[in-house]
Coordinates of C-alpha atoms and ligand atoms in Angstrom, one line a residue:
X166 CA 0.0 0.0 0.0
X167 CA 2.8 2.4 0.9
X168 CA 5.7 2.7 -1.5
X169 CA 8.9 4.0 0.2
X170 CA 10.2 6.7 -1.9
X171 CA 13.9 6.8 -1.9
X172 CA 15.2 10.1 -0.7
X173 CA 17.1 11.9 -3.4
X174 CA 20.7 11.7 -2.9
X175 CA 21.4 15.2 -1.7
X176 CA 24.4 14.6 0.4
X177 CA 22.4 15.8 3.4
X178 CA 22.7 14.2 6.8
X179 CA 20.4 11.1 7.5
X180 CA 16.9 11.8 8.9
X181 CA 17.0 12.7 12.6
X182 CA 15.4 10.1 15.0
X183 CA 12.4 12.4 15.8
X184 CA 11.6 12.6 12.0
X185 CA 11.6 8.8 11.8
X186 CA 9.4 8.6 14.9
X187 CA 6.9 11.0 13.3
X188 CA 6.9 9.0 10.1
X189 CA 6.2 5.8 11.9
X190 CA 3.4 7.4 13.9
X191 CA 1.9 8.7 10.6
X192 CA 2.0 5.2 9.0
X193 CA 0.4 3.7 12.2
X194 CA -2.4 6.3 12.1
X195 CA -3.1 5.6 8.4
X196 CA -3.2 1.8 9.1
X197 CA -5.7 2.3 12.0
X198 CA -7.9 4.6 9.9
X199 CA -7.9 2.1 7.0
X200 CA -9.0 -0.7 9.4
X201 CA -11.7 1.5 10.9
X202 CA -13.0 2.4 7.4
X203 CA -13.2 -1.4 6.6
X204 CA -15.2 -2.0 9.7
X205 CA -17.6 0.8 8.9
X206 CA -18.1 -0.5 5.4
X207 CA -19.3 -3.9 6.7
X208 CA -18.0 -6.7 8.8
X209 CA -15.2 -8.7 7.2
X210 CA -16.6 -11.8 5.5
X211 CA -20.3 -11.0 5.9
X212 CA -22.1 -11.1 2.5
X213 CA -23.5 -7.8 1.2
X214 CA -27.2 -7.6 2.1
X215 CA -29.3 -7.9 -1.0
X216 CA -32.4 -5.8 -1.0
X217 CA -35.1 -6.0 -3.7
X218 CA -33.8 -4.6 -7.0
X219 CA -36.3 -2.2 -8.6
X220 CA -35.7 -3.4 -12.1
X221 CA -36.6 -7.0 -11.1
X222 CA -40.0 -6.1 -9.8
X223 CA -43.1 -6.8 -11.9
X224 CA -45.0 -3.9 -13.5
X225 CA -48.6 -4.0 -12.6
X226 CA -51.1 -3.0 -15.2
X227 CA -53.6 -0.5 -13.8
X228 CA -57.2 -1.5 -14.6
X229 CA -58.5 1.9 -15.6
X230 CA -62.0 0.8 -16.2
X231 CA -62.4 -0.8 -12.8
X232 CA -65.3 0.3 -10.6
X233 CA -66.4 -0.8 -7.1
X234 CA -69.2 1.6 -6.2
X235 CA -70.5 -0.8 -3.5
X236 CA -67.4 -0.3 -1.5
X237 CA -67.2 2.9 0.7
X238 CA -63.5 2.4 1.2
X239 CA -62.9 2.2 -2.6
X240 CA -65.1 5.2 -3.3
X241 CA -63.2 7.4 -0.8
X242 CA -59.8 6.2 -2.2
X243 CA -60.9 6.8 -5.8
X244 CA -62.0 10.4 -4.9
X245 CA -58.7 11.0 -3.1
X246 CA -56.7 9.4 -6.0
X247 CA -54.7 7.0 -3.9
X248 CA -54.9 4.2 -1.3
X249 CA -53.6 4.6 2.2
X250 CA -52.1 1.2 3.0
X251 CA -51.0 0.0 6.5
X252 CA -47.7 -1.9 6.5
X253 CA -44.6 -2.8 8.5
X254 CA -41.3 -0.9 8.1
X255 CA -38.7 -3.1 9.8
X256 CA -39.3 -6.6 8.4
X257 CA -36.6 -7.4 5.9
X258 CA -37.8 -8.7 2.5
X259 CA -41.5 -8.2 3.6
X260 CA -42.0 -4.6 4.5
X261 CA -39.0 -2.4 4.9
X262 CA -38.6 1.4 4.8
X263 CA -35.4 2.9 3.5
X264 CA -34.6 5.6 6.1
X265 CA -32.7 7.7 3.5
X266 CA -35.4 7.8 0.8
X267 CA -38.5 6.9 2.7
X268 CA -39.3 4.2 0.1
X269 CA -41.0 1.0 1.2
X270 CA -40.0 -2.4 -0.3
X271 CA -40.7 -6.1 0.2
X272 CA -43.2 -8.8 -0.6
X273 CA -46.1 -7.3 1.3
X274 CA -45.4 -3.9 -0.4
X275 CA -45.6 -5.7 -3.8
X276 CA -48.9 -7.4 -2.8
X277 CA -50.3 -3.9 -2.0
X278 CA -49.1 -2.6 -5.3
X279 CA -50.6 -5.4 -7.4
X280 CA -53.9 -5.1 -5.6
X281 CA -54.0 -1.4 -6.0
X282 CA -53.4 -1.7 -9.8
X283 CA -56.2 -4.3 -10.1
X284 CA -58.6 -1.9 -8.2
X285 CA -57.8 0.8 -10.7
X286 CA -55.5 3.0 -8.7
X287 CA -52.0 3.8 -9.7
X288 CA -49.7 1.7 -7.5
X289 CA -47.0 4.4 -7.6
X290 CA -49.3 6.7 -5.7
X291 CA -50.0 4.4 -2.6
X292 CA -49.3 6.2 0.7
X293 CA -47.8 3.6 3.0
X294 CA -48.3 4.0 6.7
X295 CA -46.4 2.0 9.3
X296 CA -48.8 0.4 11.7
X297 CA -47.5 -1.9 14.5
X298 CA -49.1 -5.4 15.1
X299 CA -51.1 -4.3 18.1
X300 CA -52.7 -1.3 16.3
X301 CA -53.9 -2.9 13.1
X302 CA -57.5 -3.5 14.0
X303 CA -58.1 0.0 15.4
X304 CA -56.3 1.6 12.3
X305 CA -58.8 -0.3 10.1
X306 CA -61.8 0.5 12.4
X307 CA -61.2 4.2 12.6
X308 CA -60.4 4.7 8.9
X309 CA -56.7 5.6 9.3
X310 CA -55.9 3.2 6.5
X311 CA -57.9 1.6 3.6
X312 CA -56.4 -1.8 3.9
X313 CA -53.5 -3.5 5.6
X314 CA -50.7 -5.7 4.2
X315 CA -48.2 -6.7 6.8
X316 CA -47.6 -10.3 7.9
X317 CA -51.2 -10.3 9.2
X318 CA -52.5 -13.7 10.2
X319 CA -56.1 -14.4 9.5
X320 CA -57.9 -15.9 12.5
X321 CA -61.5 -16.1 13.9
X322 CA -60.9 -13.6 16.8
X323 CA -59.6 -10.9 14.4
X324 CA -62.4 -11.7 11.9
X325 CA -64.8 -10.3 14.6
X326 CA -63.1 -6.9 14.2
X327 CA -61.9 -6.7 10.6
X328 CA -62.3 -8.5 7.3
X329 CA -59.6 -10.5 5.5
X330 CA -59.0 -11.1 1.9
X331 CA -56.6 -13.9 1.0
X332 CA -54.6 -15.7 2.3
X333 CA -51.8 -14.8 -0.1
X334 CA -48.9 -16.6 1.8
X335 CA -48.6 -19.3 4.5
X336 CA -46.0 -18.7 7.2
X337 CA -45.4 -20.6 10.5
X338 CA -44.2 -19.5 14.0
X339 CA -40.5 -20.2 14.6
X340 CA -37.6 -19.2 16.8
X341 CA -34.6 -16.9 16.3
X342 CA -31.6 -17.3 18.6
X343 CA -27.9 -16.2 18.7
X344 CA -25.7 -18.3 16.5
X345 CA -23.8 -19.7 19.5
X346 CA -27.0 -20.9 21.3
X347 CA -27.2 -24.7 21.6
X348 CA -30.0 -25.1 24.2
X349 CA -33.0 -23.8 22.3
X350 CA -34.1 -25.9 19.4
X351 CA -37.9 -25.6 19.7
X352 CA -40.7 -24.1 21.8
X353 CA -40.3 -27.1 24.3
X354 CA -36.9 -25.6 25.3
X355 CA -38.2 -22.2 26.3
X356 CA -38.9 -22.9 30.0
X357 CA -37.1 -20.3 32.1
X358 CA -35.8 -18.5 28.9
X359 CA -36.4 -14.9 28.1
X360 CA -38.4 -14.9 24.8
X361 CA -39.4 -11.7 23.0
X362 CA -42.3 -11.1 20.6
X363 CA -44.4 -8.2 19.4
X364 CA -47.4 -7.1 21.5
X365 CA -50.8 -8.1 19.9
X366 CA -49.3 -10.8 17.7
X367 CA -50.4 -14.4 17.4
X368 CA -46.9 -15.7 18.3
X369 CA -47.0 -13.7 21.5
X370 CA -50.4 -15.2 22.4
X371 CA -49.3 -18.7 21.5
X372 CA -46.3 -18.6 23.9
X373 CA -48.4 -17.1 26.6
X374 CA -51.0 -19.9 26.3
X375 CA -49.0 -23.0 25.4
X376 CA -45.6 -22.3 26.9
X377 CA -46.4 -20.5 30.2
X378 CA -43.0 -21.4 31.7
X379 CA -41.2 -19.1 29.2
X380 CA -40.4 -15.6 30.4
X381 CA -42.2 -13.6 27.8
X382 CA -41.1 -10.0 26.9
X383 CA -42.9 -7.8 24.4
X384 CA -42.2 -4.7 22.4
X385 CA -44.0 -2.9 19.6
X386 CA -41.8 -4.3 16.9
X387 CA -39.7 -7.4 16.2
X388 CA -36.6 -5.3 15.3
X389 CA -36.5 -4.1 19.0
X390 CA -36.7 -7.8 20.0
X391 CA -33.8 -8.6 17.7
X392 CA -31.7 -5.7 19.2
X393 CA -32.4 -7.2 22.6
X394 CA -31.3 -10.7 21.4
X395 CA -28.0 -9.3 20.0
X396 CA -27.3 -7.6 23.3
X397 CA -28.1 -10.6 25.5
X398 CA -31.2 -9.0 27.0
X399 CA -33.3 -11.9 25.8
X400 CA -32.5 -15.5 24.7
X401 CA -34.9 -15.9 21.7
X402 CA -37.2 -14.0 19.5
X403 CA -40.4 -15.7 18.3
X404 CA -42.6 -14.8 15.3
X405 CA -43.3 -16.1 11.8
X406 CA -40.5 -17.9 10.0
X407 CA -40.8 -15.5 7.0
X408 CA -39.9 -12.6 9.3
X409 CA -37.2 -14.3 11.3
X410 CA -35.4 -15.6 8.1
X411 CA -35.0 -12.0 7.0
X412 CA -33.3 -10.9 10.3
X413 CA -31.1 -14.0 10.2
X414 CA -30.1 -13.3 6.6
X415 CA -29.0 -9.8 7.6
X416 CA -26.7 -11.0 10.4
X417 CA -25.8 -14.6 9.5
X418 CA -22.8 -14.7 11.8
X419 CA -24.8 -13.6 14.8
X420 CA -28.3 -15.1 14.4
X421 CA -29.9 -18.4 13.3
X422 CA -33.5 -19.7 13.0
X423 CA -33.9 -23.0 14.8
X424 CA -36.4 -25.9 14.8
X425 CA -39.5 -26.5 12.7
X426 CA -42.4 -24.0 12.4
X427 CA -45.0 -24.8 15.1
X428 CA -48.1 -23.1 13.8
X429 CA -49.9 -22.0 10.6
X430 CA -50.0 -18.3 9.9
X431 CA -52.0 -17.6 6.8
X432 CA -51.3 -14.0 5.7
X433 CA -54.4 -12.0 4.8
X434 CA -55.1 -8.4 3.7
X435 CA -57.0 -6.7 6.4
X436 CA -60.0 -4.5 5.3
X437 CA -62.6 -2.6 7.3
X438 CA -65.2 -5.2 8.6
X439 CA -68.4 -5.1 6.6
X440 CA -66.8 -3.8 3.3
X441 CA -67.4 -7.1 1.7
X442 CA -67.2 -5.6 -1.8
X443 CA -63.7 -4.5 -1.2
X444 CA -62.7 -7.9 0.4
X445 CA -64.1 -9.9 -2.6
X446 CA -62.5 -7.6 -5.1
X447 CA -59.1 -8.0 -3.4
X448 CA -59.7 -11.8 -3.4
X449 CA -60.2 -11.5 -7.2
X450 CA -57.1 -9.4 -7.6
X451 CA -54.9 -11.8 -5.7
X452 CA -56.3 -14.8 -7.7
X453 CA -55.6 -12.9 -11.0
X454 CA -52.1 -12.0 -10.0
X455 CA -51.3 -15.5 -8.9
X456 CA -52.5 -16.8 -12.3
X457 CA -50.7 -14.3 -14.4
X458 CA -47.3 -14.9 -12.8
X459 CA -47.0 -11.5 -11.0
X460 CA -47.3 -13.1 -7.5
X461 CA -44.3 -15.5 -8.2
X462 CA -42.2 -12.7 -9.8
X463 CA -42.9 -10.4 -6.8
X464 CA -42.0 -13.2 -4.4
X465 CA -38.7 -14.0 -6.2
X466 CA -37.7 -10.3 -6.3
X467 CA -38.3 -9.9 -2.5
X468 CA -38.9 -12.6 0.0
X469 CA -37.2 -15.1 -2.3
X470 CA -33.9 -13.2 -1.8
X471 CA -33.7 -14.8 1.7
X472 CA -33.0 -18.1 -0.1
X473 CA -36.4 -19.9 0.1
X474 CA -37.8 -20.8 -3.3
X475 CA -41.4 -19.6 -4.2
X476 CA -44.0 -21.9 -2.7
X477 CA -47.5 -22.4 -4.1
X478 CA -49.7 -19.7 -2.7
X479 CA -52.5 -21.1 -0.4
X480 CA -56.1 -21.2 -1.8
X481 CA -58.1 -18.0 -1.3
X482 CA -60.7 -18.4 1.5
X483 CA -63.7 -16.4 0.1
X484 CA -65.8 -16.7 3.3
X485 CA -69.4 -15.4 3.2
X486 CA -70.3 -11.7 3.6
X487 CA -70.1 -10.6 7.2
Ligands
LIG6 N1 -48.5 -13.2 11.7 C1 -48.4 -12.9 13.1 C2 -49.6 -11.9 13.4 O1 -50.3 -11.5 12.6 C3 -47.1 -12.3 13.5 C4 -46.5 -11.3 12.6 C5 -47.0 -9.9 13.0 O2 -47.0 -9.5 14.2 O3 -47.2 -9.1 12.1 O4 -49.7 -11.6 14.6

């Protein structure tokens, strides 16, 4: 890196010892700065984190003749000119917000875009709004958002409060631990361990009910749980495998997903309860995009980057109007 330039032969006296000391100090300082820069650019050996590449994402054709006058949510959005969609912002490959640009990306974001285009609204104009797991039902009930796409499990309790289109993906609850952890390999090993999950989530409820000996800790988001795992405040993070695989892929030397999924988490699109016209139209949109290949392309450009090949999407559950 450093080439020693030979001093021109001037016949002058050799360099004084203090000059040599100063030169050595300078070389040491440069070496330290170079090492620090390497650390700042990414840990040695860790692969660069691949995010979704915009040019690989499908283009969704906007259905300009689409009308859904029976849906109050659709009418309001049409008048406004865009949908307000609730999402997550800290779930790698699913719903992630770039802090520099404010842009959202991920599989759930693509699902929102394809649905918006099928419902006749320009997907480029969606306003994404970050809503935590515990606040999804109230956000839909009080009209803060038109619909929600963010690792949202369909279940009967939630169906009393909101409607669900889909499912569009099947996940399962799993466990994330530090890479050097050997004692936790499944939920049966959680007794006496500190386990973190998001408030209001189904994985949190399942640990509370089925594994009461675990020491359950909750935060608003899974990324706070992951920070707590990395700093030894908790021993495991639990939520859907799709979410945990993303965190592990971002820190493969520090984190690993262990055991087999121990639940079924069918992801649905949350809509205001009673807006059946909107729910059925989103079911149609999902079905059409699964058939025309957009779903698979969107998966491969986002969640597929975590290394799991595209599965078959689960069948749509078009349950009766409610
Ligand atoms: N799918 C689970 C749920 O809806 C966990 C993921 C989340 O909190 O978004 O509760």
